Coordinates of C-alpha atoms (C1' of nucleotides) in Angstrom, one line a residue:
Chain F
X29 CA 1.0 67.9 -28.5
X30 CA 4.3 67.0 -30.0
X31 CA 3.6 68.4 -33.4
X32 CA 3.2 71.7 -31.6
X33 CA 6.2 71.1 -29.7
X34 CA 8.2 72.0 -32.8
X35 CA 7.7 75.4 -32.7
X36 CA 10.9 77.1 -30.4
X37 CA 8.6 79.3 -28.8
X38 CA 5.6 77.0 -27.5
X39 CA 8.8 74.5 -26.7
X40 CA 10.3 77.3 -24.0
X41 CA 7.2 78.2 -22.8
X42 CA 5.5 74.4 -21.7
X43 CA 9.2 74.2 -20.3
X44 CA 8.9 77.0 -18.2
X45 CA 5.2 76.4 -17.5
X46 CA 6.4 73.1 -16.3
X47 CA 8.1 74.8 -13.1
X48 CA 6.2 78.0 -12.6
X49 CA 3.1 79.9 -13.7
X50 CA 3.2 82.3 -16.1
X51 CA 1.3 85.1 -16.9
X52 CA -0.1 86.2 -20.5
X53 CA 2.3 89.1 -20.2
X54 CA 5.3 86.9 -19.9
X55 CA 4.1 84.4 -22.1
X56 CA 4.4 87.4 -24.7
X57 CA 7.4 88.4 -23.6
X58 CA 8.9 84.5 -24.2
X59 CA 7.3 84.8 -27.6
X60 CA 9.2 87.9 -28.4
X61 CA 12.4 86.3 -28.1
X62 CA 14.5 85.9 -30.9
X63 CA 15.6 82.4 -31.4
X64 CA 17.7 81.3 -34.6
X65 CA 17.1 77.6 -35.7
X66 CA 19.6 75.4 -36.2
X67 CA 19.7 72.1 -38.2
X68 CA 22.8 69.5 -36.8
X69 CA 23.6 66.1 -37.9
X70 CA 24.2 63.2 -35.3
X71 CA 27.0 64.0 -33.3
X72 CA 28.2 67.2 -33.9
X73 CA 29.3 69.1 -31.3
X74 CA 26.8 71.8 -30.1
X75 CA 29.3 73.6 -27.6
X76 CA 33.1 72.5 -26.2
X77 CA 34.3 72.1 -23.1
X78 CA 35.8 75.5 -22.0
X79 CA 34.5 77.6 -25.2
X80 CA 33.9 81.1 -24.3
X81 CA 29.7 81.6 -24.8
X82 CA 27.7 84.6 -25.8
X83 CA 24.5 82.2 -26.3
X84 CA 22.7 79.3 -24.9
X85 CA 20.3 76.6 -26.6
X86 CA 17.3 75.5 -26.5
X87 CA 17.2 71.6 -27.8
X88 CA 13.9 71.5 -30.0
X89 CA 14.1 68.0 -31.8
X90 CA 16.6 65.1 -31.4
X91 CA 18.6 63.8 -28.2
X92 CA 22.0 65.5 -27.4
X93 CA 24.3 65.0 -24.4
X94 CA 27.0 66.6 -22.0
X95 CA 30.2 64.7 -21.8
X96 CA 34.1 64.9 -20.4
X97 CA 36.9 63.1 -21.4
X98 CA 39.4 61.8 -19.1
X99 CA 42.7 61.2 -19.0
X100 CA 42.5 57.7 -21.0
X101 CA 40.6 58.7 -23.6
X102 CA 37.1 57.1 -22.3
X103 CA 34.5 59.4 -21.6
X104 CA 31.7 60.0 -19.2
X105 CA 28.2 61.6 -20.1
X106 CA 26.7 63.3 -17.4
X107 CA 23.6 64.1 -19.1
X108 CA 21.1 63.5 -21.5
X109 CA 19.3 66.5 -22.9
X110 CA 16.0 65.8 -24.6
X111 CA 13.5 68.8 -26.4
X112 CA 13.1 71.5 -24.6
X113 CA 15.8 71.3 -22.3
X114 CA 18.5 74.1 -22.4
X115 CA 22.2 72.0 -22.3
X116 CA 24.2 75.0 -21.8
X117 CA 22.1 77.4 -20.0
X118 CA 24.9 77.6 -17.4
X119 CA 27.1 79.6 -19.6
X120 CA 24.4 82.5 -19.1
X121 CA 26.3 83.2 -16.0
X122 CA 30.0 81.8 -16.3
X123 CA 30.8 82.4 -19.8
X124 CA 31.9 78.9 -20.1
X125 CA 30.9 75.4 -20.4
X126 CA 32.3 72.8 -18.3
X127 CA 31.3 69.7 -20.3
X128 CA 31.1 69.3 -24.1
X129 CA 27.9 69.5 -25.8
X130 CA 26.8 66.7 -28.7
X131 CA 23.8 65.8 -30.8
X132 CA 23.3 61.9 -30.3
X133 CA 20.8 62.2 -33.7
X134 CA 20.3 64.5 -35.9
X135 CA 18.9 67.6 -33.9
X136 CA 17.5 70.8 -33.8
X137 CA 18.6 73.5 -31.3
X138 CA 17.3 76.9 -31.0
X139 CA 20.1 80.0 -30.7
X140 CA 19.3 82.0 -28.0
X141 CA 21.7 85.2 -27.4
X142 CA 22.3 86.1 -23.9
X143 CA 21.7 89.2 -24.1
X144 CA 17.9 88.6 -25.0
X145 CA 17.9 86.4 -21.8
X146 CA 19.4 89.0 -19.9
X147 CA 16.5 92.1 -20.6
X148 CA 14.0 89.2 -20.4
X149 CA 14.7 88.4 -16.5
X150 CA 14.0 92.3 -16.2
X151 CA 10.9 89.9 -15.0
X152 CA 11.9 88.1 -12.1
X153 CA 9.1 85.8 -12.4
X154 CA 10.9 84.4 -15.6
X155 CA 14.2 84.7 -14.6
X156 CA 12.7 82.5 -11.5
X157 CA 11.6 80.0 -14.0
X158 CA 15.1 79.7 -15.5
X159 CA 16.5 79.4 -12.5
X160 CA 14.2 76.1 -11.5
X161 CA 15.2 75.2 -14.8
X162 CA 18.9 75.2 -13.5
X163 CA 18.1 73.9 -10.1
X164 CA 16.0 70.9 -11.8
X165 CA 19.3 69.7 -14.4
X166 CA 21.2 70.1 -10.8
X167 CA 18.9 67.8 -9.3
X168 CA 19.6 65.1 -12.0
X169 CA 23.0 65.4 -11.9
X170 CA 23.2 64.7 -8.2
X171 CA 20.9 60.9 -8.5
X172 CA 23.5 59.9 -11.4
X173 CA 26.0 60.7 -9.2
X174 CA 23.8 58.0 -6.8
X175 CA 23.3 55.7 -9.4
X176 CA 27.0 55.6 -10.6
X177 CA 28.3 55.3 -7.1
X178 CA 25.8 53.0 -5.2
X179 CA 23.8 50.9 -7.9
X180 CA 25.1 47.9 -9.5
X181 CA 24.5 47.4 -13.4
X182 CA 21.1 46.1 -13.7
X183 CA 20.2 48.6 -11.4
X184 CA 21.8 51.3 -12.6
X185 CA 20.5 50.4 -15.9
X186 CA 17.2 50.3 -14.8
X187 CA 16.8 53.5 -13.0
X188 CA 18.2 55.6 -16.0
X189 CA 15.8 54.2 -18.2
X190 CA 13.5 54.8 -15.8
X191 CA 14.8 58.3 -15.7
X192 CA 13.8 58.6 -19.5
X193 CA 10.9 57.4 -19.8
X194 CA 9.3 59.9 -17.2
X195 CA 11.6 62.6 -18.7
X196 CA 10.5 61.7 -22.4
X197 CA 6.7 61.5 -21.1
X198 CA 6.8 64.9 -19.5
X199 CA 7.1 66.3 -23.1
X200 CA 4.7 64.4 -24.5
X201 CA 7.5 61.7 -26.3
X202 CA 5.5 58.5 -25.0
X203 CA 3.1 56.8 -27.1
X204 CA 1.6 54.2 -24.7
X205 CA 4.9 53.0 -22.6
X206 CA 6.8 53.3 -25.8
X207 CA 9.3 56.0 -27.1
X208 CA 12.2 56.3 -29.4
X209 CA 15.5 56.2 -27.9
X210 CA 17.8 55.7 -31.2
X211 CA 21.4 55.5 -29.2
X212 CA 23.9 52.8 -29.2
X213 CA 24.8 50.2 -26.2
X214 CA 28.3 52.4 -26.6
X215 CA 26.6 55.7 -25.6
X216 CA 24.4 53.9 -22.6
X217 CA 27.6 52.8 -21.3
X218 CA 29.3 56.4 -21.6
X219 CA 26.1 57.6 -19.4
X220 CA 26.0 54.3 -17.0
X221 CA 29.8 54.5 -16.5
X222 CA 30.2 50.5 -17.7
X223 CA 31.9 48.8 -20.9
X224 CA 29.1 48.3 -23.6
X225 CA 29.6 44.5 -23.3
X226 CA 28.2 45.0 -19.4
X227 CA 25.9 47.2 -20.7
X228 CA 24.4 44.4 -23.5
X229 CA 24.1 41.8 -20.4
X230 CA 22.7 43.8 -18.2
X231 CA 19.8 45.1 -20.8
X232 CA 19.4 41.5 -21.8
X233 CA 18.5 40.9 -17.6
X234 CA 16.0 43.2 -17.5
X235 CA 14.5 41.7 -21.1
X236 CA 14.5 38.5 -19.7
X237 CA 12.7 39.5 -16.6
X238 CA 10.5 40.9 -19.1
X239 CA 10.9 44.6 -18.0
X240 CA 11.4 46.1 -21.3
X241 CA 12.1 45.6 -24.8
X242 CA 13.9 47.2 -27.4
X243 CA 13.6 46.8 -30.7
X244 CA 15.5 48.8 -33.2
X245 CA 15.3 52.7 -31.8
X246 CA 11.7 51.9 -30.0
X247 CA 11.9 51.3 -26.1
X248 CA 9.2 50.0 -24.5
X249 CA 8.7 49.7 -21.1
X250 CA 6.5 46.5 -20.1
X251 CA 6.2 46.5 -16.4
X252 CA 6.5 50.2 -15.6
X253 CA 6.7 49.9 -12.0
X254 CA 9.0 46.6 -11.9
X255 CA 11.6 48.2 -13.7
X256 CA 11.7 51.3 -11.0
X257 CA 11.8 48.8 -8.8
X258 CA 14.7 47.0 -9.8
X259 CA 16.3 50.3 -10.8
X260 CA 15.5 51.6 -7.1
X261 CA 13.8 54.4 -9.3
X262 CA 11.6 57.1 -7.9
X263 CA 10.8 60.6 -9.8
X264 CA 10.4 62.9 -6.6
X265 CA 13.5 64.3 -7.8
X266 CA 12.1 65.0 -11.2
X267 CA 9.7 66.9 -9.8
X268 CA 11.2 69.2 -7.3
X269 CA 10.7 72.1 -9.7
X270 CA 7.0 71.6 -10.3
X271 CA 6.0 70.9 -6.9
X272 CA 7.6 74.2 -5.4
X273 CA 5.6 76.7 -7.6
X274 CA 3.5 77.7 -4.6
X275 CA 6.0 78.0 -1.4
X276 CA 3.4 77.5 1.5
X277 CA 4.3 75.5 4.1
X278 CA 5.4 76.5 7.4
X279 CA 9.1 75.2 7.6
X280 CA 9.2 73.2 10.8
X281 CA 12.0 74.5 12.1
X282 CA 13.5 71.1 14.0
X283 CA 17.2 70.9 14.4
X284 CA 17.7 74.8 13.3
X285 CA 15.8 75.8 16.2
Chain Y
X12 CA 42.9 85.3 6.9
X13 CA 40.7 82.3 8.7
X14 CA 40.2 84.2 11.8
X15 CA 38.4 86.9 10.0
X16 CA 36.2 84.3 7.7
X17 CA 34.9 83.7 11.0
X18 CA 32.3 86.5 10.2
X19 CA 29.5 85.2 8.7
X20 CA 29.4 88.1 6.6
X21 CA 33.0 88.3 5.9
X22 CA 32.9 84.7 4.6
X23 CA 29.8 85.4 2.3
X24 CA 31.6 88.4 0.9
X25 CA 34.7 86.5 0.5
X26 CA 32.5 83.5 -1.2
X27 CA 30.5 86.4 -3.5
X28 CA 33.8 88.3 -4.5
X29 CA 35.5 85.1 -5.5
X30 CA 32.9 84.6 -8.4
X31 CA 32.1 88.3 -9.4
X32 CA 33.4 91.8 -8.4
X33 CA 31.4 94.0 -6.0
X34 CA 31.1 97.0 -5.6
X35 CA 31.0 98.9 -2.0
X36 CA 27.0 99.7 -2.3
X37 CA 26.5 95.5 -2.7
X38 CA 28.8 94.9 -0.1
X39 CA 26.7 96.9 2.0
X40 CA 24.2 95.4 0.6
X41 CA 25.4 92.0 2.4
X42 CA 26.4 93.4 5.2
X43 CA 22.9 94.2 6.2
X44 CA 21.7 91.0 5.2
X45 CA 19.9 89.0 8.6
X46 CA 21.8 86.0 9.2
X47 CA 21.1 83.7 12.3
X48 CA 23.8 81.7 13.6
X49 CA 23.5 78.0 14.8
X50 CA 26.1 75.7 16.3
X51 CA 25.6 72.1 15.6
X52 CA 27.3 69.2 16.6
X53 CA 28.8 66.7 14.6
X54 CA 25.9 64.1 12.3
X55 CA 23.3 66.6 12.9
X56 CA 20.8 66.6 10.1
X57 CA 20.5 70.3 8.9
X58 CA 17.8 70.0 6.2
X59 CA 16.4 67.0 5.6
X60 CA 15.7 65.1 1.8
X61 CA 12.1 66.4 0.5
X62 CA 12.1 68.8 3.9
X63 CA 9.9 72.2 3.0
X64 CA 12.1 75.3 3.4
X65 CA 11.8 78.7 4.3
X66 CA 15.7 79.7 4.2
X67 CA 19.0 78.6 3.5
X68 CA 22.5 78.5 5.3
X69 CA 25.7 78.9 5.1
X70 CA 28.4 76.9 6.1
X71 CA 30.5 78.6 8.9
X72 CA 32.8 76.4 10.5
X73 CA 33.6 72.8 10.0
X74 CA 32.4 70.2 7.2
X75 CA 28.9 69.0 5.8
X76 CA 27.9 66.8 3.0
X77 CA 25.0 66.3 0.9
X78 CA 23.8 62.4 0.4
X79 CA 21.1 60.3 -0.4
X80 CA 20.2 56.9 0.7
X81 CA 19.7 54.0 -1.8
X82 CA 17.6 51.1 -1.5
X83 CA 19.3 49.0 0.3
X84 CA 20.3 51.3 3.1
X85 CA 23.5 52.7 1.7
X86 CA 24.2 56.1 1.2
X87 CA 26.0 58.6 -1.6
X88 CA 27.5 61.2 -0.5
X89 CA 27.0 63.7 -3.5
X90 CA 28.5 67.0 -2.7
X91 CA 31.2 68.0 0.6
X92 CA 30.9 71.2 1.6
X93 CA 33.6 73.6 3.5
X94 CA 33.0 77.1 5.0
X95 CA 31.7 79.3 3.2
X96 CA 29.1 77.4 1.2
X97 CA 25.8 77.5 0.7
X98 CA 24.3 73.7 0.7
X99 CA 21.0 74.4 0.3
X100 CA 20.7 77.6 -1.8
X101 CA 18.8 75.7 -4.5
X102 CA 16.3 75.2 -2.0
X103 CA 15.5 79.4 -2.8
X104 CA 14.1 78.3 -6.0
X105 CA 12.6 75.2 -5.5
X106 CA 11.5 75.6 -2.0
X107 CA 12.6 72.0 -1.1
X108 CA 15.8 70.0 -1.4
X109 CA 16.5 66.4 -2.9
X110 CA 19.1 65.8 -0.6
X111 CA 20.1 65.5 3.1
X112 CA 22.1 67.7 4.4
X113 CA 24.1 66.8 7.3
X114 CA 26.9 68.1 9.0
X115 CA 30.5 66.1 9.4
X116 CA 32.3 67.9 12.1
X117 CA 31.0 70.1 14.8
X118 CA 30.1 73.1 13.2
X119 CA 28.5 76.7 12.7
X120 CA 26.1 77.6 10.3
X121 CA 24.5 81.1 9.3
X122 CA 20.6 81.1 8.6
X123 CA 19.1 83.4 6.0
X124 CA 15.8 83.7 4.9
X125 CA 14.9 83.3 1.7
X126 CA 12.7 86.5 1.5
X127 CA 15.7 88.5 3.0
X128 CA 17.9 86.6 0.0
X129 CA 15.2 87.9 -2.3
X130 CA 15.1 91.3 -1.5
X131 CA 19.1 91.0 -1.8
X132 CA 18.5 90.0 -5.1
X133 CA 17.1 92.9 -6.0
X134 CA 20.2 94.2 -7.1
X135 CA 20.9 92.2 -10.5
X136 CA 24.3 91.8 -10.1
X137 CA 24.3 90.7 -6.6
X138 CA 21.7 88.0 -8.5
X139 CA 24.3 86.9 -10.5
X140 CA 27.0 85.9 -7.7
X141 CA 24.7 84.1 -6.1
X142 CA 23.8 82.2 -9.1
X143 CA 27.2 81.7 -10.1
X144 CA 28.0 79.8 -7.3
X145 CA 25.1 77.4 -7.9
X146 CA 26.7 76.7 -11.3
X147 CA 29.6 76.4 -9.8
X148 CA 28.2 73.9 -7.3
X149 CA 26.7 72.2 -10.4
X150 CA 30.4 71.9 -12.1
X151 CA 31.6 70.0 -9.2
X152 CA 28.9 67.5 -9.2
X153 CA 29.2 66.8 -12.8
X154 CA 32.6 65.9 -12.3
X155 CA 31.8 64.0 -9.8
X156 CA 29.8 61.7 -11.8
X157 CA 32.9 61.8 -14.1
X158 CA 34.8 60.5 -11.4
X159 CA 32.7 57.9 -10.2
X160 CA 31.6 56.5 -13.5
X161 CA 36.1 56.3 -15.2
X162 CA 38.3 56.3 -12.7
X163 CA 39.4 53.4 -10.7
X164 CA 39.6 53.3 -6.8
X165 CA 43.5 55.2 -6.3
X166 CA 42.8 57.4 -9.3
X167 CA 39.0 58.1 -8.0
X168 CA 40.9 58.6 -3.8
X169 CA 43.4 61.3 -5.7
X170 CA 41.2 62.9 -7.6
X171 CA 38.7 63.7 -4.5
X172 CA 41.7 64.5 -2.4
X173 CA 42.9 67.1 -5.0
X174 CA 39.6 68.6 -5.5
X175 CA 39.3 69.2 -1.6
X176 CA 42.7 71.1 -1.4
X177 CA 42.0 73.0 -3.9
X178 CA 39.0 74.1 -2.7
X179 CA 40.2 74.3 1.1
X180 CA 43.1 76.6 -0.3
X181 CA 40.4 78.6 -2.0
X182 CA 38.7 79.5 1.1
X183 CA 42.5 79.6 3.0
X184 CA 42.3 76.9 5.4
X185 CA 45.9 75.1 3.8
X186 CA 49.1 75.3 6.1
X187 CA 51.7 74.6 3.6
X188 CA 50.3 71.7 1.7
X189 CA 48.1 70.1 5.0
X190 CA 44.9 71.0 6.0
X191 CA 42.6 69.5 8.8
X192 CA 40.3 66.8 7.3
X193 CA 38.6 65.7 10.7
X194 CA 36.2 62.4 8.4
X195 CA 36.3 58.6 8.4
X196 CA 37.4 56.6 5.8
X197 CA 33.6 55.4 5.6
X198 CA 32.3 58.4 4.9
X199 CA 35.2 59.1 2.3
X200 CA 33.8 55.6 0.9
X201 CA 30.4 56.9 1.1
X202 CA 31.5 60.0 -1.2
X203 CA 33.5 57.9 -3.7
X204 CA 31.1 54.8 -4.0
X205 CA 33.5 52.5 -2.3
X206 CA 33.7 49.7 0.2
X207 CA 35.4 51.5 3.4
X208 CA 38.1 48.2 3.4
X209 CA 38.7 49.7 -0.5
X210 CA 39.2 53.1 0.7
X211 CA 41.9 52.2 2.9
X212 CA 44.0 50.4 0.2
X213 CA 43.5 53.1 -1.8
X214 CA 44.8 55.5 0.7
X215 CA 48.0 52.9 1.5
X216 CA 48.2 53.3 -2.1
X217 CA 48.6 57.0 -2.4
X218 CA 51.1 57.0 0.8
X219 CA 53.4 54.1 -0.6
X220 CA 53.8 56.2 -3.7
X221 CA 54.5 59.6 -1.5
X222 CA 52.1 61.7 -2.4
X223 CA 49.8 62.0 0.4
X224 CA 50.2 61.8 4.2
X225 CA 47.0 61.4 6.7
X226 CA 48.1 61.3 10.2
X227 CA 45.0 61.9 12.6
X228 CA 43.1 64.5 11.2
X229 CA 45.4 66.5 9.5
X230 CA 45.8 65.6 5.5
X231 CA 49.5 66.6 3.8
X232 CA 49.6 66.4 0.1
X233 CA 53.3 65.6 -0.4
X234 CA 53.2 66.0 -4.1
X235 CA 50.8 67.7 -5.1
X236 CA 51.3 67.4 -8.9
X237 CA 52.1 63.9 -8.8
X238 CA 48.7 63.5 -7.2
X239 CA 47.0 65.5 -9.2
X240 CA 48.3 63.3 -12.6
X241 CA 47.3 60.4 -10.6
X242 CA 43.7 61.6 -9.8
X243 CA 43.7 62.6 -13.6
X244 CA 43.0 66.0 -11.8
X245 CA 42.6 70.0 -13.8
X246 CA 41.1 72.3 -11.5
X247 CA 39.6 74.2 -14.1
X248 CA 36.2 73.2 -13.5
X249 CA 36.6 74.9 -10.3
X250 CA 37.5 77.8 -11.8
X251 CA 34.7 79.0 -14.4
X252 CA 32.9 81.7 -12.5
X253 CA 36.2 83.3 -11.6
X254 CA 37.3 83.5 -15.3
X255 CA 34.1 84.1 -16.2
X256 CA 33.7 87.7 -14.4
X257 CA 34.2 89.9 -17.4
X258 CA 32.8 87.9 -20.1
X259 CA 34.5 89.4 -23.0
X260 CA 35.7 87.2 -25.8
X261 CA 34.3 87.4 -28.9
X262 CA 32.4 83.5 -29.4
X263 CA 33.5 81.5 -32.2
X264 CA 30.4 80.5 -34.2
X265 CA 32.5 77.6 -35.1
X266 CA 29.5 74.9 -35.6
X267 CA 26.3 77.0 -35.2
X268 CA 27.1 79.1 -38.0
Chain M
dC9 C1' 25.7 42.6 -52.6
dG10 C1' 29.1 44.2 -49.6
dG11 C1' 30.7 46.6 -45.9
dA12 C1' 30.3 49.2 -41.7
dA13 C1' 28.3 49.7 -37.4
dC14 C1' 26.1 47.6 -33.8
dT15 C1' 24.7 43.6 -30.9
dT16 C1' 25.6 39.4 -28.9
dT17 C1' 28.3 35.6 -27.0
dG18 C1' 32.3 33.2 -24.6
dA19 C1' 36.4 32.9 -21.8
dG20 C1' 39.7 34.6 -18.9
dT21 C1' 41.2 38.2 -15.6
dC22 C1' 41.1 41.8 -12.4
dA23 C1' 39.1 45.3 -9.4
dC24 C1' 36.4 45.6 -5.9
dT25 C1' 33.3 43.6 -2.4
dT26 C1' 32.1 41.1 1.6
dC27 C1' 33.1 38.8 5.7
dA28 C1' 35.9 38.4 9.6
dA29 C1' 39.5 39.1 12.6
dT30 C1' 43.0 42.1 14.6
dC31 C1' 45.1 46.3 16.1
dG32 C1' 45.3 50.8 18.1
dG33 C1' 43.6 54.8 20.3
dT34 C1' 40.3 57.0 23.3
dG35 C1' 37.0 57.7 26.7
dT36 C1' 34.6 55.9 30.8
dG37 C1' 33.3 53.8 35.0
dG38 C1' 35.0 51.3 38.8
Chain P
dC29 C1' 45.1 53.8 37.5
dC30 C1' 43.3 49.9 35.3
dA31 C1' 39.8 47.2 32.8
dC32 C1' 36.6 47.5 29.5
dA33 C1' 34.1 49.0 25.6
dC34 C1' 33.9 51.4 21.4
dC35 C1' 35.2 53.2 17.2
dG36 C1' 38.0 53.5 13.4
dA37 C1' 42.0 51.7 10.8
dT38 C1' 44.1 47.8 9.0
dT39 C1' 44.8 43.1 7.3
dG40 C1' 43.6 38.6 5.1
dA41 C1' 41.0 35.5 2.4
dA42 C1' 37.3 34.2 -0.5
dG43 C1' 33.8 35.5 -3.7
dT44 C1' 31.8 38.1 -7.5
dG45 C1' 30.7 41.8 -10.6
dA46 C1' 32.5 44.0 -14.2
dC47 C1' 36.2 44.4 -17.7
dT48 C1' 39.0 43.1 -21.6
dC49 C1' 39.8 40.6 -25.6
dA50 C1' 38.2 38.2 -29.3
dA51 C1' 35.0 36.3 -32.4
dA52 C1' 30.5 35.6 -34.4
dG53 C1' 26.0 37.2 -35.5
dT54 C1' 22.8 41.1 -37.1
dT55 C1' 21.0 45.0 -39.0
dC56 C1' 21.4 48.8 -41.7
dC57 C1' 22.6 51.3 -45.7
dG58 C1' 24.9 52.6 -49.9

DNA sequence: CGGAACTTTGAGTCACTTCAATCGGTGTGG
DNA sequence: CCACACCGATTGAAGTGACTCAAAGTTCCG
């Protein structure tokens, strides 16, 4: 599956696929759009904060990220974008980015004008599909706000490798409970919002308990469900997207009444 | 100005225009739109975390928040949300929601169905606003998780403080430099990931150095810029859909060449 | 082989938490 | 009208999680 994965096109489509069904008319009409390949190094910068955007990405191979800067100089990252996610699919609709995009290996990102994304939501099944797309990367951003604000270190640690591991198996990136993950302590602490030192110790705690282990760029995860335990981890919120494909139920309409 | 945002279609309108122009056909195009309105007391769940949902709402009158409960029985507030906004609007797309919503005050909301929001939608443009103001929702958050993950306790307090002026004086509910900001120090703690006794020193902290006052309910920012450089604050990540309206500039292909 | 980047360790300090008590305002029943 | 209860704000003190600084150990790579 991953070899296939390489190509833009079948990339974009098992995204979309992954929130909402598609038809073999607008799996041809994904197919027809023009996507430019693009070749980075590590840590180049994909899109600033506050550039003006005519064009979105689509993350094809590699790991890249969104950060800010603050006033000190430190940084945050507020999310991790692995292959097939779209970092700056906001900018669609604002013209902007809010955060500044980065490979964290070398990487390669798709081009995608806005203009071809435009006449494709002519179909608003697709432009659905996009949206959940949205909606989803919205979703994440709300737990890390959760896991930065009520989880202590171990915790916090735990739950975002957690976080990966499902993210990374939903494309197919997990050979047994094993998958590359070649960033620095520095860069988990940018994301965990702790000094790398904290971030050593705390990783070192969850080897000892013998949740993972990580060797060179290969994390593996030994004891699947004790580290979303510890890391108070659970992926309904991964899955939010994927779930709603078929809107059914009756709401019960309790306090609205 | 607040008298007339009373309306729940006046406040949509206001809410639409401030992220894209309209023109008189769209705004009729609101104006028909079926909106049911509820009143709800203070702590009133209005949806719940994983809830099924058939519509959305807007905010009316008074404050909500959007949290989710840890563990061990703590909660995050993730998102505050003033008159005029539209909590659950992601649940359109996804047809459920991944976080409770709950109001803060006694308050008003407006209930639209998500089929009448579709039919709205219709019209591409009208699409668009809508979908702007999830991004914009989406820009807040990030920065939220900035906030929580590098700034200490007075910077975090000022920087949440700032934000919510800003925003209140968006939607023209600022006297001067005071508005009414009827919540406990807990559930400021809840939002900024803080102990409720750390809150409060915080706040002593901001009033020793004059920049804030909080007498009952009513907030003054004394010095606003002051504040702002102590919260590490630019509101410019509250402003991207409004620059973004005529997206214009020629991009850079600085990197993606 | 040498150097740079990353990981690991130790020690001291500080920010923040928890626990506990007090204070002040507000509403309520007697 | 007062006594009481309750809720939220405030204060103090002790404990701890996380940070900083600094040094040593490792791995990788030219």
């Amino acid at each position: 599956m991953l070899t296939r994965l390489h190509d833009p096109i079948e990339l974009l489509r098992h995204k979309m696929e992954g929130v909402a069904e598609l038809t073999n008319a607008e799996r041809k009409a994904l197919a027809a759009l023009p996507i430019r390949v693009v070749a980075l190094a590590a840590d180049q910068d994909i899109v600033r904060q506050a550039d003006k955007s005519l064009q979105s990405c689509l993350l094809m191979q590699g790991l890249a990220c969104s950060s800010k800067v603050v006033g000190d100089g430190r940084r945050q990252i507020v999310a991790f974008h692995l292959p097939g996610d779209l970092p700056d699919l906001m900018s669609l609709h604002v013209g902007t980015v809010d955060t500044t995009v980065m490979t964290m290996t070398p990487a390669k990102v798709g081009v995608i004008l806005h203009e071809h994304l435009r006449e494709l939501f002519a179909n608003h099944r697709l432009a659905t599909a996009f949206w959940r797309s949205l909606v989803a990367d919205a979703a994440v951003a709300r737990e890390w706000t959760v896991n930065l604000g009520r989880r202590d270190g171990p915790s916090r640690t735990a739950h975002l490798l957690s976080e990966l591991i499902a993210r990374m198996r939903d494309i197919g990136a997990v050979n047994g409970d094993s998958f590359d993950l070649p960033i620095t302590q520095e860069e988990l602490g940018d994301a965990l919002g702790m000094s790398t030192v904290h971030v050593n110790r705390c990783l070192q705690s969850l080897r000892r308990k013998g949740l993972i282990s990580w060797v060179g760029a290969t994390l593996s995860i030994l004891d699947r469900s004790s580290l979303a335990e510890a890391g108070d981890f659970n992926d309904e919120y991964l899955n939010l997207s994927r779930s709603a494909a078929p809107v059914g139920a009756v709401w019960e309409q309790r306090r609205l009444h």
